[in-house]
Coordinates of C-alpha atoms in Angstrom, one line a residue:
Chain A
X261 CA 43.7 59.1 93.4
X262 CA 44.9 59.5 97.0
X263 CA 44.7 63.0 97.2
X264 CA 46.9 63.9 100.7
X265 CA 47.6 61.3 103.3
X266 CA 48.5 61.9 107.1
X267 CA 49.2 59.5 109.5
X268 CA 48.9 59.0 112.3
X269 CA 45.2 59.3 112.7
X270 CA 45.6 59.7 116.2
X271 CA 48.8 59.6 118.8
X272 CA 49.4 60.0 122.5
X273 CA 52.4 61.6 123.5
X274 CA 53.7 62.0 126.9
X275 CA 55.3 65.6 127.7
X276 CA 58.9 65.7 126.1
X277 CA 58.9 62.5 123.8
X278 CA 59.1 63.5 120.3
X279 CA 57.5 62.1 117.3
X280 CA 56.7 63.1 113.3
X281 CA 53.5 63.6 111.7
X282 CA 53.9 62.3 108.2
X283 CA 51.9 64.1 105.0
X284 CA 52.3 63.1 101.7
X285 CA 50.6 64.1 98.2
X286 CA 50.5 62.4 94.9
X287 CA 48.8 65.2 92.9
X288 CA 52.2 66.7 92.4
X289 CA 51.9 69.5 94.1
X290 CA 54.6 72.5 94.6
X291 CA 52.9 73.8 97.6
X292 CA 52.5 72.3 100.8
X293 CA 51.3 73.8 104.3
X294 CA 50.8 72.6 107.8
X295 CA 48.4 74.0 110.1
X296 CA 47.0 73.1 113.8
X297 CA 43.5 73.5 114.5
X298 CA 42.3 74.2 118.0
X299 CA 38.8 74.5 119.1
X300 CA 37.2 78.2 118.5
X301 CA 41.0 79.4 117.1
X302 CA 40.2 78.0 113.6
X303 CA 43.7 76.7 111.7
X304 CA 46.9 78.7 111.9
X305 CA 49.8 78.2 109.9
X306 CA 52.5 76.3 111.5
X307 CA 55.2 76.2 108.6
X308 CA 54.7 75.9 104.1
X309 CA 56.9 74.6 101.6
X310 CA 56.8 76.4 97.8
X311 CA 58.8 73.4 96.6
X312 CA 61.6 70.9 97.4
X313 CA 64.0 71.8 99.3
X314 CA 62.1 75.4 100.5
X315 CA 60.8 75.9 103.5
X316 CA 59.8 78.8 105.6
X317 CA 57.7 79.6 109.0
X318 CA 54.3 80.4 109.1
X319 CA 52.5 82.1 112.3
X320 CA 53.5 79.6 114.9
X321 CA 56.6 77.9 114.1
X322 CA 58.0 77.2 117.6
X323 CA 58.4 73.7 118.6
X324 CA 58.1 72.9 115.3
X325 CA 60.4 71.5 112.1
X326 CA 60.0 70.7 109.0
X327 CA 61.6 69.3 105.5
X328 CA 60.9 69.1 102.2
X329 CA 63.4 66.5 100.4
X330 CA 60.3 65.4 97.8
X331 CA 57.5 67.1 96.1
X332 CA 55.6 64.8 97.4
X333 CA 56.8 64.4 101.9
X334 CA 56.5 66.8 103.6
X335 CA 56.9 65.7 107.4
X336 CA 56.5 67.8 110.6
X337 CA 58.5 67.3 113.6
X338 CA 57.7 67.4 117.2
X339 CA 61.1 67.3 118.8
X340 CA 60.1 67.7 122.9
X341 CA 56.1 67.5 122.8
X342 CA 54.9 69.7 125.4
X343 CA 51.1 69.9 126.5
X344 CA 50.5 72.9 124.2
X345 CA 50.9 71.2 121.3
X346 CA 47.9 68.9 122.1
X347 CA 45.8 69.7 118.7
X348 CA 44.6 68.6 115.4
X349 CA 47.1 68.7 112.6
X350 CA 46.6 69.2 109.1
X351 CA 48.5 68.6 106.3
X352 CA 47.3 70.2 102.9
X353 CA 48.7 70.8 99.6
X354 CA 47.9 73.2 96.3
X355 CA 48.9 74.1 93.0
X356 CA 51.4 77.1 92.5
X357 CA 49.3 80.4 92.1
X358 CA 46.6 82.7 93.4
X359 CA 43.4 80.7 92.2
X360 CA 44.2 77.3 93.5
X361 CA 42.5 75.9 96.3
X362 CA 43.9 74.1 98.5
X363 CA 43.7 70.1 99.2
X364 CA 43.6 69.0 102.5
X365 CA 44.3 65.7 104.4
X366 CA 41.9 63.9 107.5
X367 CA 44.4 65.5 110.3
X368 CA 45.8 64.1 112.9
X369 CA 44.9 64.2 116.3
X370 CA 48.0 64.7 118.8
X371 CA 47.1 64.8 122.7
X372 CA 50.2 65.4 125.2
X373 CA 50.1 64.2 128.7
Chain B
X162 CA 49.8 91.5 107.2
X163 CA 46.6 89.8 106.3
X164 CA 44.0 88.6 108.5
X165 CA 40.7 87.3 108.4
X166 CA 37.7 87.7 110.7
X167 CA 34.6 85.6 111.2
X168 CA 32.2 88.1 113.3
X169 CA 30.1 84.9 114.5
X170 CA 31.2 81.9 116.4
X171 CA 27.8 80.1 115.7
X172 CA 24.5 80.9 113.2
X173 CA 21.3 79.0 113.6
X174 CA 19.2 78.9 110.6
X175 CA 15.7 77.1 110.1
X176 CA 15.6 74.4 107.3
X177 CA 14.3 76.3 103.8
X178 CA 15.3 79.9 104.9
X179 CA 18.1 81.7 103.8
X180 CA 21.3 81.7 105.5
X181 CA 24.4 84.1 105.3
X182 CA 27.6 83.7 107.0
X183 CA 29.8 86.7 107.5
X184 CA 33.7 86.8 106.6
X185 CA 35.9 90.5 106.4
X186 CA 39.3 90.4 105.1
X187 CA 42.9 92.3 105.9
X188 CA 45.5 92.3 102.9
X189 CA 47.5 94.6 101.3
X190 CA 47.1 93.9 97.9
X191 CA 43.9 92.0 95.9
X192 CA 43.1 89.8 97.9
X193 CA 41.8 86.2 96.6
X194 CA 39.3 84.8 98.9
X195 CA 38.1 80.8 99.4
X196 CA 35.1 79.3 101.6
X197 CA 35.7 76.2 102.9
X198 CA 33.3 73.5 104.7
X199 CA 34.6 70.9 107.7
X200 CA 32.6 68.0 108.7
X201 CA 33.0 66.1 111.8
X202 CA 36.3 64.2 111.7
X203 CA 37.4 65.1 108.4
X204 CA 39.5 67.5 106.7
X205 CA 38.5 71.0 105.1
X206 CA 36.8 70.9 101.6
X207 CA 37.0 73.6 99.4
X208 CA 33.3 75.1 98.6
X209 CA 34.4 78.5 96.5
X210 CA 36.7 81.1 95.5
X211 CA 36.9 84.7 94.0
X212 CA 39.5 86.0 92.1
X213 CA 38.3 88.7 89.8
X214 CA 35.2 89.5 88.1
X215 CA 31.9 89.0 88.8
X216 CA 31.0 90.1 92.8
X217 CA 29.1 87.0 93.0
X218 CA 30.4 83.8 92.9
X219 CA 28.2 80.4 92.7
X220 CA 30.3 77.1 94.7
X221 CA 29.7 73.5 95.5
X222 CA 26.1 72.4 96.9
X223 CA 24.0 75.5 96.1
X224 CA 26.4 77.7 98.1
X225 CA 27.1 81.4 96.9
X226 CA 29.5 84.4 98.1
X227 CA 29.1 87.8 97.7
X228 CA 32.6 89.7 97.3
X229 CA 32.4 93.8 98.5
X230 CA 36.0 95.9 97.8
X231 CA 34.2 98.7 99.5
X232 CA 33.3 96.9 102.9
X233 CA 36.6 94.3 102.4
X234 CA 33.5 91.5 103.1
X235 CA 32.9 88.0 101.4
X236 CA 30.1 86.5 102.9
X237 CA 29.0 83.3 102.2
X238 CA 25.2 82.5 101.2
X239 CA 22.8 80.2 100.4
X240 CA 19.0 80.9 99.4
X241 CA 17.7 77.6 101.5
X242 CA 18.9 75.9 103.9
X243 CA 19.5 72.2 104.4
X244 CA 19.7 70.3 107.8
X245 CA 23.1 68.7 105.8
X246 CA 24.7 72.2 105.4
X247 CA 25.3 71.8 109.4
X248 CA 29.0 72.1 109.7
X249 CA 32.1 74.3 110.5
X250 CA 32.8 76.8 107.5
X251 CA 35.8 78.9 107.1
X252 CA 36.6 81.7 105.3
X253 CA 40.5 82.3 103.9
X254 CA 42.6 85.2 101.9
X255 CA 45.2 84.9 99.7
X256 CA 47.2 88.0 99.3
X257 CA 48.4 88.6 95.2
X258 CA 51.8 89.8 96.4
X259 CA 52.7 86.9 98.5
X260 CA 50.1 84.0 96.7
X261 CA 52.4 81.2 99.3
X262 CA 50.6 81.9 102.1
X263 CA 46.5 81.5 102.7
X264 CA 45.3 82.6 106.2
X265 CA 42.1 81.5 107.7
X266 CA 39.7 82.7 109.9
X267 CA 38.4 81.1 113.4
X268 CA 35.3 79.5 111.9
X269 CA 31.5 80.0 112.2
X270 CA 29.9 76.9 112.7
X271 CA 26.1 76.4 110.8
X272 CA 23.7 74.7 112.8
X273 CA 20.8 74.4 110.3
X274 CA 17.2 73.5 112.6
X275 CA 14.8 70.8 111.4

């Protein structure tokens, strides 16, 4: 059991190339949730899916997009990567409802020059 | 809106003493509140959770949390300390009315001293 993949593991990214960090689950969960880790921030929220085809903004969407065409992808797109966005990136996915934790992936580690 | 604090950046604990890592909470309704555990290079790994009932919750590797409506606190605990509980540990809230969204705090990272 795979449990949430990302890939890339790592990328370079020069400023305004785009690119999209892939996720996907096979423990077919509803919920899925991306968040960005930056050093003494801790994660925040970037955008969430409830299901297919649902998606809605978390607490920093901008420069950000998502989709959700499968309950099991759900990819985040970079469209022009600026030097802000240099992070780790974290894909993870949960159960529907209040007591399920959630799973997460490895990240991804994104550096813009 | 909900929110999450983690008062310490960093806690050093000698090996075999107790340790306690602090974690207050923001939500409107009841809230439902995890402790998770990063290591180097990997992902977050869910430790514990409270939901209702009991105050005191027992988790993965001897790890406990204390859950206080009155102070809106969740700390997380453990009686003795091992040099492998050295990581980054994060507290999160789940608010009842909205269960989509799970909010995390900065982090505290554990530095446990031979």
């Amino acid at each position: 059991n795979a449990g949430v993949t990302q890939t890339p593991k790592f990328r370079i990214l020069k400023i305004g190339q785009s690119m999209t960090l892939q996720c996907t689950q096979d423990m077919n969960h509803n919920y899925m949730y991306w968040y960005r880790q930056d050093p003494g921030m801790g994660l925040k929220l970037i955008y969430y899916s409830v299901g297919a085809g649902i998606t809605d903004k978390g607490e920093v969407p901008n420069g950000y997009n998502v989709s959700r065409s499968t309950t099991e992808d759900f990819p985040l797109r970079l469209e022009l990567a600026a030097p802000s966005q240099t992070s780790v990136y974290f894909c993870a996915s949960s159960n529907q409802g209040y007591n399920s934790p959630l799973h997460f992936g490895n990240g991804t580690r994104l550096t813009v020059t | 809106a909900q929110s999450v604090a983690q008062p310490e950046d960093q806690v050093n604990v000698a090996e075999g003493n107790p340790l306690t890592v602090k974690c207050t909470y923001s939500v409107s309704g009841n809230p439902y509140l995890f402790w998770y555990v990063q290591y180097p290079n990997r992902g977050l790994q869910f430790l514990l959770k409270y939901i209702t009932g009991d105050n005191l919750v027992k988790g993965s590797y001897g790890f406990e949390a204390e859950f206080n409506k009155s102070q809106t606190s969740f700390h997380l605990k453990k009686p003795s300390a091992l040099v492998s509980d050295s990581a980054l540990y994060f507290c999160a809230v789940r608010d009842m009315n909205r269960d989509d969204k799970i909010i995390f705090g900065k982090g505290t990272r554990l530095h446990i001293l031979p």
